[in-house]
Amino acid sequence: MTSAAPFVVRPAATGDVRRIHELLEPFVQKRILLGKDLVVLYGSVQQFVVAEVDGEVIGCGALHVMWEDLGEIRTLIVHDDWLHHGVGRAIVEMLEENARELGVSRLFCLTFEVDFFTRRGFAPIGEQVVDPDVYSQLVRSPDEGVAEFLDLAHVKPNTLGNTRMLKQL
């Protein structure tokens, strides 16, 4: 239910993790986003920001640092009742600010929402967007998001229909 109260975007706290998981589940069921166990969400809570209104979390997103100058926006979700109210934009803006504060100058996303991210300054990317030395380091990461960024064969079933996009900050 939408409310007259404005939403706020803030860093996530451990008390938000179960609600983030609830927001994520329908997208996992539709195979739009990869599922994350609660333990994984708790372990990465510091990467998340949440949008809330009247104490209710209505959206979330995370910034995952992948390399010295490279981060990923992941797990961007807005409750259906709040779509087209600027919630997603506000979450991405806060994640971009967090990225700048960390020294990240490029942001990656893997998305079905190409128009949304294009309006935020992202553009589709090709195969090789890091130099070979960085690639040789990134390929060692156990993180699935890094594998998706590198477009590795073992994650291709997860990425079908998605677009790999990048933004210079």
Tab-separated table of C-alpha atoms in Angstrom, residues 2-142:
chain	number	residue	atom	x	y	z
A	2	THR	CA	1.373	3.389	-0.891
A	3	SER	CA	1.322	6.065	1.740
A	4	ALA	CA	1.340	9.845	1.745
A	5	ALA	CA	4.525	9.713	3.811
A	6	PRO	CA	7.744	10.133	1.811
A	7	PHE	CA	10.177	7.273	1.742
A	8	VAL	CA	13.723	7.515	3.061
A	9	VAL	CA	16.792	5.632	1.898
A	10	ARG	CA	19.262	4.603	4.579
A	11	PRO	CA	21.954	2.009	5.254
A	12	ALA	CA	20.455	-1.393	6.023
A	13	ALA	CA	20.636	-2.870	9.509
A	14	THR	CA	20.473	-6.490	10.612
A	15	GLY	CA	16.831	-5.943	11.554
A	16	ASP	CA	16.069	-5.342	7.850
A	17	VAL	CA	17.486	-8.633	6.571
A	18	ARG	CA	14.333	-10.740	6.895
A	19	ARG	CA	12.328	-8.107	5.001
A	20	ILE	CA	15.028	-7.939	2.287
A	21	HIS	CA	14.704	-11.727	2.011
A	22	GLU	CA	10.892	-11.403	1.714
A	23	LEU	CA	11.267	-8.812	-1.048
A	24	LEU	CA	13.770	-11.039	-2.863
A	25	GLU	CA	11.807	-14.305	-2.799
A	26	PRO	CA	9.175	-13.535	-5.500
A	27	PHE	CA	11.972	-12.536	-7.904
A	28	VAL	CA	13.852	-15.747	-7.129
A	29	GLN	CA	10.679	-17.758	-7.850
A	30	LYS	CA	10.353	-15.979	-11.228
A	31	ARG	CA	14.083	-16.621	-11.904
A	32	ILE	CA	14.739	-12.878	-12.210
A	33	LEU	CA	17.222	-12.709	-9.314
A	34	LEU	CA	19.447	-15.318	-7.715
A	35	GLY	CA	18.330	-16.534	-4.320
A	36	LYS	CA	20.326	-15.661	-1.241
A	37	ASP	CA	20.171	-17.542	2.029
A	38	LEU	CA	19.559	-15.502	5.167
A	39	VAL	CA	23.115	-16.185	6.338
A	40	VAL	CA	24.464	-14.656	3.110
A	41	LEU	CA	22.224	-11.599	3.491
A	42	TYR	CA	23.309	-11.097	7.095
A	43	GLY	CA	26.940	-11.439	6.032
A	44	SER	CA	26.530	-8.742	3.402
A	45	VAL	CA	24.116	-6.415	5.226
A	46	GLN	CA	26.700	-3.608	5.212
A	47	GLN	CA	26.517	-3.593	1.388
A	48	PHE	CA	22.773	-2.866	1.423
A	49	VAL	CA	20.692	0.258	1.593
A	50	VAL	CA	16.943	0.129	2.118
A	51	ALA	CA	14.069	2.424	1.274
A	52	GLU	CA	11.405	2.620	3.940
A	53	VAL	CA	8.167	4.410	4.611
A	54	ASP	CA	6.425	4.459	7.964
A	55	GLY	CA	8.950	1.894	9.247
A	56	GLU	CA	8.226	-0.588	6.425
A	57	VAL	CA	11.056	-1.564	4.053
A	58	ILE	CA	9.750	-1.072	0.504
A	59	GLY	CA	12.966	-1.525	-1.464
A	60	CYS	CA	16.622	-2.414	-1.272
A	61	GLY	CA	19.840	-2.573	-3.209
A	62	ALA	CA	23.446	-3.532	-2.573
A	63	LEU	CA	26.859	-2.340	-3.652
A	64	HIS	CA	29.421	-5.103	-3.990
A	65	VAL	CA	33.030	-4.008	-4.574
A	66	MET	CA	34.677	-6.261	-7.155
A	67	TRP	CA	38.002	-4.514	-7.748
A	68	GLU	CA	39.913	-1.319	-6.990
A	69	ASP	CA	37.790	0.776	-9.359
A	70	LEU	CA	34.848	-1.563	-9.991
A	71	GLY	CA	31.654	-2.282	-8.105
A	72	GLU	CA	28.350	-3.961	-8.817
A	73	ILE	CA	24.838	-2.856	-8.025
A	74	ARG	CA	22.997	-6.017	-7.092
A	75	THR	CA	19.750	-7.150	-5.496
A	76	LEU	CA	17.922	-3.957	-6.510
A	77	ILE	CA	14.278	-4.525	-5.586
A	78	VAL	CA	11.301	-2.211	-5.187
A	79	HIS	CA	7.956	-3.473	-3.888
A	80	ASP	CA	5.324	-3.473	-6.651
A	81	ASP	CA	3.211	-0.869	-4.815
A	82	TRP	CA	6.124	1.571	-4.998
A	83	LEU	CA	7.237	1.134	-8.609
A	84	HIS	CA	7.444	4.414	-10.565
A	85	HIS	CA	7.661	6.536	-7.396
A	86	GLY	CA	11.418	7.232	-7.581
A	87	VAL	CA	12.369	4.551	-5.054
A	88	GLY	CA	14.696	2.633	-7.380
A	89	ARG	CA	16.332	5.844	-8.550
A	90	ALA	CA	16.930	6.978	-4.956
A	91	ILE	CA	18.434	3.613	-4.012
A	92	VAL	CA	20.789	3.666	-7.022
A	93	GLU	CA	21.806	7.272	-6.238
A	94	MET	CA	22.750	6.316	-2.675
A	95	LEU	CA	24.671	3.250	-3.892
A	96	GLU	CA	26.532	5.453	-6.392
A	97	GLU	CA	27.436	7.872	-3.612
A	98	ASN	CA	28.654	4.960	-1.470
A	99	ALA	CA	30.736	3.755	-4.431
A	100	ARG	CA	32.344	7.181	-4.872
A	101	GLU	CA	33.187	7.329	-1.155
A	102	LEU	CA	34.913	3.939	-1.477
A	103	GLY	CA	36.914	5.064	-4.526
A	104	VAL	CA	34.947	3.017	-7.062
A	105	SER	CA	34.768	4.749	-10.459
A	106	ARG	CA	32.836	2.156	-12.493
A	107	LEU	CA	29.600	0.388	-11.635
A	108	PHE	CA	28.389	-2.831	-13.219
A	109	CYS	CA	24.894	-4.303	-13.202
A	110	LEU	CA	23.323	-7.388	-14.732
A	111	THR	CA	19.702	-6.593	-15.415
A	112	PHE	CA	16.468	-7.132	-17.280
A	113	GLU	CA	15.639	-3.447	-16.549
A	114	VAL	CA	17.750	-1.975	-19.354
A	115	ASP	CA	15.656	1.194	-19.782
A	116	PHE	CA	15.813	1.999	-16.053
A	117	PHE	CA	19.591	1.647	-15.934
A	118	THR	CA	20.069	3.471	-19.253
A	119	ARG	CA	18.230	6.464	-17.733
A	120	ARG	CA	20.721	6.277	-14.821
A	121	GLY	CA	23.695	6.532	-17.234
A	122	PHE	CA	24.546	2.839	-17.650
A	123	ALA	CA	25.330	1.387	-21.086
A	124	PRO	CA	25.507	-2.206	-22.356
A	125	ILE	CA	29.000	-3.674	-22.405
A	126	GLY	CA	30.800	-6.274	-24.473
A	127	GLU	CA	33.017	-9.123	-23.407
A	128	GLN	CA	36.272	-7.615	-22.162
A	129	VAL	CA	36.074	-4.502	-19.963
A	130	VAL	CA	39.085	-5.093	-17.720
A	131	ASP	CA	42.707	-5.557	-18.664
A	132	PRO	CA	44.137	-9.092	-18.714
A	133	ASP	CA	45.988	-8.707	-15.399
A	134	VAL	CA	42.787	-7.685	-13.576
A	135	TYR	CA	40.848	-10.430	-15.363
A	136	SER	CA	43.354	-13.027	-14.138
A	137	GLN	CA	42.700	-11.877	-10.563
A	138	LEU	CA	38.909	-11.554	-10.877
A	139	VAL	CA	38.525	-15.013	-12.379
A	140	ARG	CA	39.747	-16.421	-9.021
A	141	SER	CA	36.798	-14.926	-7.135
A	142	PRO	CA	34.212	-17.389	-5.794
